mmCIF file with all atom_site columns, C-alpha atoms in Angstrom:
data_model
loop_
_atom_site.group_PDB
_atom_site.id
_atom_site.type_symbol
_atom_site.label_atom_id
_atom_site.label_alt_id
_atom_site.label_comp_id
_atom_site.label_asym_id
_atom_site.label_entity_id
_atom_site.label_seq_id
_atom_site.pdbx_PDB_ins_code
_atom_site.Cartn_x
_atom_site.Cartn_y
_atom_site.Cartn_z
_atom_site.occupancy
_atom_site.B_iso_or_equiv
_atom_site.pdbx_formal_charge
_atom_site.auth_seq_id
_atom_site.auth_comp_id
_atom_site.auth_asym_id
_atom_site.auth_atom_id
_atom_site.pdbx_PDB_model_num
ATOM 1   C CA . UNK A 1 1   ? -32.440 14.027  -20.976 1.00 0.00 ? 1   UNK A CA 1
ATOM 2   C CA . UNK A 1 2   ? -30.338 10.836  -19.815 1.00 0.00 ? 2   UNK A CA 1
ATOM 3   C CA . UNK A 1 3   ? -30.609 9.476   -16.750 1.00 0.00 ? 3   UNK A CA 1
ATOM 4   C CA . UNK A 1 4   ? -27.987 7.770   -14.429 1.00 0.00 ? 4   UNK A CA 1
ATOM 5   C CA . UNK A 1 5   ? -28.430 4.343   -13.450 1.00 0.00 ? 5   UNK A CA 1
ATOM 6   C CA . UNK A 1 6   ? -28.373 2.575   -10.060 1.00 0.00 ? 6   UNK A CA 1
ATOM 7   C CA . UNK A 1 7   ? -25.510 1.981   -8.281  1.00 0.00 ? 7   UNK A CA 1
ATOM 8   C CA . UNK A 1 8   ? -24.979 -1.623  -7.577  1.00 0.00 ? 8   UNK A CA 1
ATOM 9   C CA . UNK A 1 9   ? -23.646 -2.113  -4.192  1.00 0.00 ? 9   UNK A CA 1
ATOM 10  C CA . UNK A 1 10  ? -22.029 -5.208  -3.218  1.00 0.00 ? 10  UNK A CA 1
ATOM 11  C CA . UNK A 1 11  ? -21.076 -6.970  -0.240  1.00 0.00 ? 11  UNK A CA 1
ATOM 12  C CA . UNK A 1 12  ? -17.661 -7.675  1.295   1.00 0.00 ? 12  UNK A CA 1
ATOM 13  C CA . UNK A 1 13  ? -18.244 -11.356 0.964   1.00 0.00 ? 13  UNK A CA 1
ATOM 14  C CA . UNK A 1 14  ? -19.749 -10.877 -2.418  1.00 0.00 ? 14  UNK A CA 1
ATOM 15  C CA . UNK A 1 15  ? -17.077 -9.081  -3.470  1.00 0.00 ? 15  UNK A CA 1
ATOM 16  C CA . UNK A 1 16  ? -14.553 -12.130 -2.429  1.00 0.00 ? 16  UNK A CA 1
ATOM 17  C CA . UNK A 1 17  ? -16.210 -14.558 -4.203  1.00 0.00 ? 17  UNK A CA 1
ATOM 18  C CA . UNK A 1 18  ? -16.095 -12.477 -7.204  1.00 0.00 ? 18  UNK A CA 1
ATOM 19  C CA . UNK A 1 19  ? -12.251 -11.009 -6.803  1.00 0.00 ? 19  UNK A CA 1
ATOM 20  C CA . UNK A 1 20  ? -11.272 -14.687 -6.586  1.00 0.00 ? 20  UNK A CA 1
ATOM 21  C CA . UNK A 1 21  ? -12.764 -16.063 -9.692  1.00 0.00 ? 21  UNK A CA 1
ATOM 22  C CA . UNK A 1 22  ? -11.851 -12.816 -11.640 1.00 0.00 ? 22  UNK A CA 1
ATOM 23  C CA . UNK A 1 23  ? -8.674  -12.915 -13.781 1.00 0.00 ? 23  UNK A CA 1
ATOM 24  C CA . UNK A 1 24  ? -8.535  -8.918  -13.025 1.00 0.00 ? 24  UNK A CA 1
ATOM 25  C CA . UNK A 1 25  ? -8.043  -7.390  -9.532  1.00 0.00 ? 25  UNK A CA 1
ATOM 26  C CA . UNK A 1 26  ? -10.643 -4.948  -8.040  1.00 0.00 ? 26  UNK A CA 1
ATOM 27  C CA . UNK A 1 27  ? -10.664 -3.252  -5.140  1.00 0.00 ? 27  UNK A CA 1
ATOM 28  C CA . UNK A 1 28  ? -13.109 -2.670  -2.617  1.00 0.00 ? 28  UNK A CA 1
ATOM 29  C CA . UNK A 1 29  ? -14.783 0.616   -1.131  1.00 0.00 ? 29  UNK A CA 1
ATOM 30  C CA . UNK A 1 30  ? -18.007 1.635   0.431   1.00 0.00 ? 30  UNK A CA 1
ATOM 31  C CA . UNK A 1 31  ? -19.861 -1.485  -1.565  1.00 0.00 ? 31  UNK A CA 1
ATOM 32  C CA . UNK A 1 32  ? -18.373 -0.655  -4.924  1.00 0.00 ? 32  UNK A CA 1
ATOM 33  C CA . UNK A 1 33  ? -15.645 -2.503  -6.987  1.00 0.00 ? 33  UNK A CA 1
ATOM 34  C CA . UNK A 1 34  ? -13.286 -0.109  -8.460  1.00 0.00 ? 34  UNK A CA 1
ATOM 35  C CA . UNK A 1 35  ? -11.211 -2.167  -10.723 1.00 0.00 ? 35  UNK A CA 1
ATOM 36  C CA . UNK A 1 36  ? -7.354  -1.524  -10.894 1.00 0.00 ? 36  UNK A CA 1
ATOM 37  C CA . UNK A 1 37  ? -5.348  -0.076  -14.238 1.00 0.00 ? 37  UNK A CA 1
ATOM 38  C CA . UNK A 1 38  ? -1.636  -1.378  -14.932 1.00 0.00 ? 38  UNK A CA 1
ATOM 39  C CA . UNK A 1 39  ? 1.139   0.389   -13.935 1.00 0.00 ? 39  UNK A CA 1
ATOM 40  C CA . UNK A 1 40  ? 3.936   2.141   -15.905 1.00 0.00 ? 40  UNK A CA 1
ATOM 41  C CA . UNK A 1 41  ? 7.676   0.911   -15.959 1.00 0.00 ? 41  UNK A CA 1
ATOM 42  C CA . UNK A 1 42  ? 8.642   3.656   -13.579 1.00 0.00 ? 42  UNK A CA 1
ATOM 43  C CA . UNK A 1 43  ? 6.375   2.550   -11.301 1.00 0.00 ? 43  UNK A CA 1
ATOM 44  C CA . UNK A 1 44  ? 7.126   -1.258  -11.398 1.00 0.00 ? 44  UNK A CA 1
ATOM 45  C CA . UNK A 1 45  ? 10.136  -0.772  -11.123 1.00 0.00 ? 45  UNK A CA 1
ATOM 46  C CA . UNK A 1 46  ? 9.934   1.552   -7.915  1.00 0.00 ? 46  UNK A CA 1
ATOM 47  C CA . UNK A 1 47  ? 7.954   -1.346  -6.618  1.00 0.00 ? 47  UNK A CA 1
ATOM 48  C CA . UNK A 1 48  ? 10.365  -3.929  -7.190  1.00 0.00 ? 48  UNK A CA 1
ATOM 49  C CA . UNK A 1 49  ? 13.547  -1.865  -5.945  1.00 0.00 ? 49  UNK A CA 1
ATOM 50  C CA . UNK A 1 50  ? 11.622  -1.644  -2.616  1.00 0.00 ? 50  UNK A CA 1
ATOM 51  C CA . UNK A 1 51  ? 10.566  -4.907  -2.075  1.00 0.00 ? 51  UNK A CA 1
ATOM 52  C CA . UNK A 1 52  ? 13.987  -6.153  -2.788  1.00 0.00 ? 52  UNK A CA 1
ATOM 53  C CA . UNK A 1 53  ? 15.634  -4.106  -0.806  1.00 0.00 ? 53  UNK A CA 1
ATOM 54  C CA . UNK A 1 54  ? 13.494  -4.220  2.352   1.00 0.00 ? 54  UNK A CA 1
ATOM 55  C CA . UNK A 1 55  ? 13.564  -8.410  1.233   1.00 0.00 ? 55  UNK A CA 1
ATOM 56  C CA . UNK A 1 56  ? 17.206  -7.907  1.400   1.00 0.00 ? 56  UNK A CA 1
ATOM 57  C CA . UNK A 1 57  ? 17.423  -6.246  5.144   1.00 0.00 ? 57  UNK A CA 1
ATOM 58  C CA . UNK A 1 58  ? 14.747  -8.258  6.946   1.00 0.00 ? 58  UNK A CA 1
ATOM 59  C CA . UNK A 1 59  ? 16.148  -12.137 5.536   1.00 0.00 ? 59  UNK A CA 1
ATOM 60  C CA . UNK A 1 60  ? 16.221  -14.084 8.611   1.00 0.00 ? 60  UNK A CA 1
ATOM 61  C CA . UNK A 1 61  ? 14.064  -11.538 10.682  1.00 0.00 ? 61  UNK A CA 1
ATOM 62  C CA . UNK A 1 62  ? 10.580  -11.485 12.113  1.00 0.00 ? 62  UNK A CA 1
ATOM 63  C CA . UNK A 1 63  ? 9.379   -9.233  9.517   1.00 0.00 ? 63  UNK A CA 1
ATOM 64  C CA . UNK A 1 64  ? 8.140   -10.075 6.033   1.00 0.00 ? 64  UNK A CA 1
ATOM 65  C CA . UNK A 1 65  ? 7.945   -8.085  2.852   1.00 0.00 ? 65  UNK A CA 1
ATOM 66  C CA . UNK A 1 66  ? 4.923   -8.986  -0.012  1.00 0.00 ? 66  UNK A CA 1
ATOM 67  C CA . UNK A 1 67  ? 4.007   -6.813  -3.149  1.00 0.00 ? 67  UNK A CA 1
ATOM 68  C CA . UNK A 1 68  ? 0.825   -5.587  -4.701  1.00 0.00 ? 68  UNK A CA 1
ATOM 69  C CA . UNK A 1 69  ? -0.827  -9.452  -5.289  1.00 0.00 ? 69  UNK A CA 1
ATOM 70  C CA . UNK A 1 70  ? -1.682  -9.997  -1.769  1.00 0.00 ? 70  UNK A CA 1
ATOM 71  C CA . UNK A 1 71  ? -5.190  -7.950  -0.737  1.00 0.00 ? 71  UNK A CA 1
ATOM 72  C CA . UNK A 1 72  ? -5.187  -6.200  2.983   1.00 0.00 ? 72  UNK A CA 1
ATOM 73  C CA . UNK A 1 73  ? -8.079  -5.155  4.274   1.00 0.00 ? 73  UNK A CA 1
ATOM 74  C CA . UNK A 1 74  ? -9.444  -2.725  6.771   1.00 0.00 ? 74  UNK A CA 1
ATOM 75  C CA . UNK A 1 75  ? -11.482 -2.754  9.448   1.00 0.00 ? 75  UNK A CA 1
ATOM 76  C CA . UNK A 1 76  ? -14.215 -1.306  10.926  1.00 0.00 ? 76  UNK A CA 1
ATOM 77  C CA . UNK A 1 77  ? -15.563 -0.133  7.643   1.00 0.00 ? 77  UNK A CA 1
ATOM 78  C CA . UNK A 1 78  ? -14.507 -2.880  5.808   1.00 0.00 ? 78  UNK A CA 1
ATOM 79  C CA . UNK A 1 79  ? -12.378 -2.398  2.104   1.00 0.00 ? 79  UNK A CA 1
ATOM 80  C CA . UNK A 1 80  ? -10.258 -4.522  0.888   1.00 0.00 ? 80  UNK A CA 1
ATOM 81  C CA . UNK A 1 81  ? -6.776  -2.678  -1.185  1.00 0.00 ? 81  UNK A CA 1
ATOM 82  C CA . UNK A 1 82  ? -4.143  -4.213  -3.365  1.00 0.00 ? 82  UNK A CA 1
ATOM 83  C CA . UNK A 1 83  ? -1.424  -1.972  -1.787  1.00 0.00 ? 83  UNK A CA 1
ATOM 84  C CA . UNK A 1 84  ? 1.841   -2.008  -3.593  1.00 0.00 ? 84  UNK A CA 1
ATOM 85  C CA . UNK A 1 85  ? 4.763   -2.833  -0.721  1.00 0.00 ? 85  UNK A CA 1
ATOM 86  C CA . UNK A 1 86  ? 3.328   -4.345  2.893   1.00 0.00 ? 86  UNK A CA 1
ATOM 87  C CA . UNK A 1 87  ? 5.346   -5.656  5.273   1.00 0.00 ? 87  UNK A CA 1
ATOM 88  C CA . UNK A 1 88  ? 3.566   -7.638  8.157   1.00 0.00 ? 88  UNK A CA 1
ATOM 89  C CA . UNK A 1 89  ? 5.686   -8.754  11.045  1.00 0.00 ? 89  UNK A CA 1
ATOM 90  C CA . UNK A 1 90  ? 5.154   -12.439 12.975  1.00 0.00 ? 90  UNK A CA 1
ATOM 91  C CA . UNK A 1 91  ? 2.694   -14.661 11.476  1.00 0.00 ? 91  UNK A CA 1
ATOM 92  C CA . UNK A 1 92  ? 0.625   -13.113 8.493   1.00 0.00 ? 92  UNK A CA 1
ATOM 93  C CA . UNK A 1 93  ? -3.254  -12.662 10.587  1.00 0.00 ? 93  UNK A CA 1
ATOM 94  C CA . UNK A 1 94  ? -5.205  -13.733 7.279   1.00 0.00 ? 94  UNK A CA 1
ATOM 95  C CA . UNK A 1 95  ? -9.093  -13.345 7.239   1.00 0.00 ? 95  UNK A CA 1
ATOM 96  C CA . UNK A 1 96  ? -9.557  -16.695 5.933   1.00 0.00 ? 96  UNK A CA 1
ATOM 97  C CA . UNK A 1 97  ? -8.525  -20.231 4.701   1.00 0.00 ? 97  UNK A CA 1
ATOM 98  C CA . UNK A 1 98  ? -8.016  -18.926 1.228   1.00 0.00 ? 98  UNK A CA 1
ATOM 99  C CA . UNK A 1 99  ? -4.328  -17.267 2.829   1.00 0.00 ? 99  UNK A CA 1
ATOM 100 C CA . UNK A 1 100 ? -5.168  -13.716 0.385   1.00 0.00 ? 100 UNK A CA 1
ATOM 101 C CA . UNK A 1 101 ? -6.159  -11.199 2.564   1.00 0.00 ? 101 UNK A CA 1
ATOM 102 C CA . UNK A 1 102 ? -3.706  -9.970  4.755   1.00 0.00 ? 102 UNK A CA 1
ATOM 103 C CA . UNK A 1 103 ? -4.948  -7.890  8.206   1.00 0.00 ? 103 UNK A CA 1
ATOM 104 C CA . UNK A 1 104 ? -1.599  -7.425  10.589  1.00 0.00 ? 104 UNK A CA 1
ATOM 105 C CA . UNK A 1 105 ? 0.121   -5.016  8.002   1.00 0.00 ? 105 UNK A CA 1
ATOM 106 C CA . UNK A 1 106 ? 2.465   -3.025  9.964   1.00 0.00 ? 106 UNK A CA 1
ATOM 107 C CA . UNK A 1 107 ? 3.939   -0.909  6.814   1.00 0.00 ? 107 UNK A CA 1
ATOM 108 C CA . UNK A 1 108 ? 2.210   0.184   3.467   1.00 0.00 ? 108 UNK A CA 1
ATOM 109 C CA . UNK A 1 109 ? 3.968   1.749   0.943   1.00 0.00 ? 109 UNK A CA 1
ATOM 110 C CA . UNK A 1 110 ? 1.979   2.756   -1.940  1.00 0.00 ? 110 UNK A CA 1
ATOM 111 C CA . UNK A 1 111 ? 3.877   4.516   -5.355  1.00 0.00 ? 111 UNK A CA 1
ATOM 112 C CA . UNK A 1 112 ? 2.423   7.178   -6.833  1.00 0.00 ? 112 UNK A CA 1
ATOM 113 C CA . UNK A 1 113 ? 0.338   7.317   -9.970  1.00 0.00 ? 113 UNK A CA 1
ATOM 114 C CA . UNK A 1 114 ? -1.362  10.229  -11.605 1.00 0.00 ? 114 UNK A CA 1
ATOM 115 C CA . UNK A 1 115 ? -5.015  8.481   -11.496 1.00 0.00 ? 115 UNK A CA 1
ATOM 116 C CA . UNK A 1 116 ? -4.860  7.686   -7.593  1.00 0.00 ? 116 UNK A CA 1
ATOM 117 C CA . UNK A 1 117 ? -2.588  9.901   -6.385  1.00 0.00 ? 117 UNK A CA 1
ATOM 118 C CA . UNK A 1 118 ? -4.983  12.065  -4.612  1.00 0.00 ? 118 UNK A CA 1
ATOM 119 C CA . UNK A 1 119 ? -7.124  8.734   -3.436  1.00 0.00 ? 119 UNK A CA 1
ATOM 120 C CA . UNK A 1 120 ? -4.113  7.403   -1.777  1.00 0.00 ? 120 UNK A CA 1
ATOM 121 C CA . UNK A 1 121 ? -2.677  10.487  0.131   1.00 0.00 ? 121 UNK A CA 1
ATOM 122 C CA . UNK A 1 122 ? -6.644  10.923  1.339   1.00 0.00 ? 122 UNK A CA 1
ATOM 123 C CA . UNK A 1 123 ? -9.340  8.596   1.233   1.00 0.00 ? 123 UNK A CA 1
ATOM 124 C CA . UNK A 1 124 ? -7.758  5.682   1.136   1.00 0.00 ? 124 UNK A CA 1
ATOM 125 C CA . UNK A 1 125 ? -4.697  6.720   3.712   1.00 0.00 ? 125 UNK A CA 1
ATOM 126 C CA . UNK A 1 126 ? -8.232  7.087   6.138   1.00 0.00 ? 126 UNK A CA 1
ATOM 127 C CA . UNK A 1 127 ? -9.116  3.633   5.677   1.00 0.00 ? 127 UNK A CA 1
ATOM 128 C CA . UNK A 1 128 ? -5.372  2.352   6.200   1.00 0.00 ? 128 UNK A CA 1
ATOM 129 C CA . UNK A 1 129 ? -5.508  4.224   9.786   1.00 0.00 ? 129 UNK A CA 1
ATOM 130 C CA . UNK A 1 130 ? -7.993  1.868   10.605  1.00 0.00 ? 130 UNK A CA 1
ATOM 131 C CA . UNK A 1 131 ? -5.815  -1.058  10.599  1.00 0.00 ? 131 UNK A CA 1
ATOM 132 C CA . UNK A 1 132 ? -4.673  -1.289  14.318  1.00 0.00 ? 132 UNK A CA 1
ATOM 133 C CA . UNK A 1 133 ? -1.259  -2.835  12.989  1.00 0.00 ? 133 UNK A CA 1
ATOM 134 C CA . UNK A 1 134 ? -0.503  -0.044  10.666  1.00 0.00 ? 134 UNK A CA 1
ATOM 135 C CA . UNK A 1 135 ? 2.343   1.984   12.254  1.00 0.00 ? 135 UNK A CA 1
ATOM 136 C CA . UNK A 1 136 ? 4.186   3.444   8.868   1.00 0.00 ? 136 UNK A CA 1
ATOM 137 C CA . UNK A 1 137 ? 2.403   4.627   5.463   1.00 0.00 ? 137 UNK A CA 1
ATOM 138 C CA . UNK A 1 138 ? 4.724   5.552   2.352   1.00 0.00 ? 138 UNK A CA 1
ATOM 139 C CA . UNK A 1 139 ? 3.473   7.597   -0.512  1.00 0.00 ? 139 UNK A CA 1
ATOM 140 C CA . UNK A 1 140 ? 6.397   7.462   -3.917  1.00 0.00 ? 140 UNK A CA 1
ATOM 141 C CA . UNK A 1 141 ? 6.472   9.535   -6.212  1.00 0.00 ? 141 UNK A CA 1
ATOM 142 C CA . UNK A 1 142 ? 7.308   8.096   -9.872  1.00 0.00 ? 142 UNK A CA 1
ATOM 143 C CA . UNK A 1 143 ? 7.631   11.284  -11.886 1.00 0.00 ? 143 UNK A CA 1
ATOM 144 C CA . UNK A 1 144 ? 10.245  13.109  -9.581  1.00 0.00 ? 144 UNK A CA 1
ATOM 145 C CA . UNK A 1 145 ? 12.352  12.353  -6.179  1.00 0.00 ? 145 UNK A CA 1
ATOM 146 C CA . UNK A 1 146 ? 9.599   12.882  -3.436  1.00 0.00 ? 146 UNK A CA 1
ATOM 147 C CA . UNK A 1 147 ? 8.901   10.359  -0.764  1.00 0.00 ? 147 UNK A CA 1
ATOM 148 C CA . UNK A 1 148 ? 6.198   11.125  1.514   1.00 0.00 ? 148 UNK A CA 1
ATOM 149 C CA . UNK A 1 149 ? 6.295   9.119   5.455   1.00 0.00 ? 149 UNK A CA 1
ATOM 150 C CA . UNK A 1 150 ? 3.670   8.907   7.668   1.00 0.00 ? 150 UNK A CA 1
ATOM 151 C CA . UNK A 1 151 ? 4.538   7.266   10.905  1.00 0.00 ? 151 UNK A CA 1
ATOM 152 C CA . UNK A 1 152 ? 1.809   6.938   14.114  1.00 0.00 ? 152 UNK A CA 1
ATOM 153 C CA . UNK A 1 153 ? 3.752   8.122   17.165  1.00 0.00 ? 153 UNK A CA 1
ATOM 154 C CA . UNK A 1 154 ? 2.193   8.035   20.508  1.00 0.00 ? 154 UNK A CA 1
ATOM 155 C CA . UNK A 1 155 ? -1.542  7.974   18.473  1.00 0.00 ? 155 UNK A CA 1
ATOM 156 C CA . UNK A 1 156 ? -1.214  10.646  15.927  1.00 0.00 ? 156 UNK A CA 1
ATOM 157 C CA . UNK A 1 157 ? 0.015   10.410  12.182  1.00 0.00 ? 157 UNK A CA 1
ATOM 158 C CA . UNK A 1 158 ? 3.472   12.718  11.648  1.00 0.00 ? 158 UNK A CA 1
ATOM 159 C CA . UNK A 1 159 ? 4.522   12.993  7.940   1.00 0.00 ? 159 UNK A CA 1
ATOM 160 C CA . UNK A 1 160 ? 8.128   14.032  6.675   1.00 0.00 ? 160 UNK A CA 1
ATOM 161 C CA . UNK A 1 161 ? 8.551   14.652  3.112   1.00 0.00 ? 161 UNK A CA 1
ATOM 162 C CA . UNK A 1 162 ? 12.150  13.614  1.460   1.00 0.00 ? 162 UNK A CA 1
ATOM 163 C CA . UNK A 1 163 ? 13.030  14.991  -1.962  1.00 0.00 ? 163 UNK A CA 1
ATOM 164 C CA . UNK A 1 164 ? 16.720  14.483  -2.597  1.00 0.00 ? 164 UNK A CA 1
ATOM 165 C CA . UNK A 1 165 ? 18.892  10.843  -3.596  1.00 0.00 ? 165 UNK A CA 1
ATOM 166 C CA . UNK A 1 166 ? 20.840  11.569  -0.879  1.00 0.00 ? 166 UNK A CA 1
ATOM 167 C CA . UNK A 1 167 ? 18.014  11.246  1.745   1.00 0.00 ? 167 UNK A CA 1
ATOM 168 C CA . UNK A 1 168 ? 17.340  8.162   3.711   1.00 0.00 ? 168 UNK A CA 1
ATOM 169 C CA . UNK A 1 169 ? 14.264  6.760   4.573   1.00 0.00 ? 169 UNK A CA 1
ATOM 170 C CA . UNK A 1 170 ? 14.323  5.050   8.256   1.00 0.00 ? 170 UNK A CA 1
ATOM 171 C CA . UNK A 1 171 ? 11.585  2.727   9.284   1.00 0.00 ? 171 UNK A CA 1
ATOM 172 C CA . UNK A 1 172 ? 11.724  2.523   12.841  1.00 0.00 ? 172 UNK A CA 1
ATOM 173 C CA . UNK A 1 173 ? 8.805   -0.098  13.276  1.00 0.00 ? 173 UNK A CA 1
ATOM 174 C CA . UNK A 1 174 ? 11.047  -3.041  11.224  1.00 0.00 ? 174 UNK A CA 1
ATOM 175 C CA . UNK A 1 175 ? 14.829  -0.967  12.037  1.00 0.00 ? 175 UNK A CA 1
ATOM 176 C CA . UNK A 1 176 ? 15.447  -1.004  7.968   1.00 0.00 ? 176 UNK A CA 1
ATOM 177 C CA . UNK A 1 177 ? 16.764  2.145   6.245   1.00 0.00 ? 177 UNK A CA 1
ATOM 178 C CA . UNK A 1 178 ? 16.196  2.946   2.352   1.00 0.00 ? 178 UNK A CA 1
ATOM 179 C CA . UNK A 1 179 ? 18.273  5.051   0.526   1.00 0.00 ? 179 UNK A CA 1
ATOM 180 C CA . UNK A 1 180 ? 16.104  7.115   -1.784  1.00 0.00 ? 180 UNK A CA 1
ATOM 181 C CA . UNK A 1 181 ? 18.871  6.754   -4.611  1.00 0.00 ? 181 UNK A CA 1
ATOM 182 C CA . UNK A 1 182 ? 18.325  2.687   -4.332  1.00 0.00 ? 182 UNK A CA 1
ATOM 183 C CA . UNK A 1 183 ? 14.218  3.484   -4.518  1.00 0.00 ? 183 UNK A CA 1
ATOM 184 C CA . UNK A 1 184 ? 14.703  5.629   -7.905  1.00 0.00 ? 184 UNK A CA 1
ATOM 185 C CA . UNK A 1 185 ? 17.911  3.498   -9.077  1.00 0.00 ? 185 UNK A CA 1
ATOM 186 C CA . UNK A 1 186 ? 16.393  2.822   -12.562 1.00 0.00 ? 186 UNK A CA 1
ATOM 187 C CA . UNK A 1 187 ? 13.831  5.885   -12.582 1.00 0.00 ? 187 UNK A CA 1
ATOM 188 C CA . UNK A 1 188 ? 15.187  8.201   -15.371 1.00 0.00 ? 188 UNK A CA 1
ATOM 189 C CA . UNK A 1 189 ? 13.201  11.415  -14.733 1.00 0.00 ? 189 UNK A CA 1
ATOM 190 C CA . UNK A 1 190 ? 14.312  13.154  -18.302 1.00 0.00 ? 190 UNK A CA 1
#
């Protein structure tokens, strides 16, 4: 008979010292470091079509676009993500003099994979609606044409689901639109 061992539970500020020293990311949840796999060519590259688009639309506007190397982090119950799109509009409200944790998100976008796809349309989606900022959340899909938006409107979260090229995806909280066939532009789903 095998036993489990103990959980080691870590603090946030433990966890900082060690995500900034390690040559890995890790994210943070409940006291536990879940560390981070790599992502497929269909999903980089639905990342980077994204961010240069929405890059492309908000130049010389209050509203800035960063990808998956900048850490946000929630609050009350404190975890710390490496989401794959934010945007963050005025100055970035970082939680410290180190300028890598980001807490005035006002969009998240986070593309699909098959290991956290459940984890980000639940658990993690809870800990995002903590962030007073927050007013969109965008779930891709990399294996097929399905874009899921979440927008808070007048204190509740209303979804519409988009599953065509031809759809567009408005973001009222920056006034950008995305075409779904410039998200999936280099996606071949055969």
């Amino acid at each position: 008979m095998s036993s489990l061992g103990a959980r080691t539970l870590y603090t946030p500020e433990e966890y900082l010292f060690m995500e900034r020293k390690a040559t890995l990311k890790s994210e943070y949840l409940s006291g536990e470091i879940l560390a981070m796999s790599g992502a497929s060519l269909a999903h980089t590259r639905i990342t980077l079509d994204i961010a240069i688009e929405l890059d492309n639309q908000l130049r010389g506007k209050e509203c800035e676009v960063v990808t998956n190397d900048l850490r946000v982090k929630t609050s009350p119950v404190v975890a710390y993500f490496y989401p794959d799109v934010v945007v963050f509009c005025g100055e970035p409200e970082l939680e410290d003099d180190t300028f890598d944790t980001l807490l005035n998100p006002v969009i998240i976008i986070e593309v699909l994979s098959p290991s956290t796809e459940v984890y980000d349309r639940g658990e993690k989606f809870e800990y995002y609606q903590q962030i007073p900022s927050l007013k969109e959340y965008i779930l891709v899909s990399q294996d097929k044409v399905h874009v899921e938006h979440y927008h808070l409107q007048d204190k509740q979260w209303k979804s519409k689901e988009f599953h065509t090229l031809q759809n567009m995806l408005t973001l009222s909280s920056i006034g950008c639109k995305l075409p779904l066939r410039d998200i999936y532009t280099r996606v071949d789903f055969d």
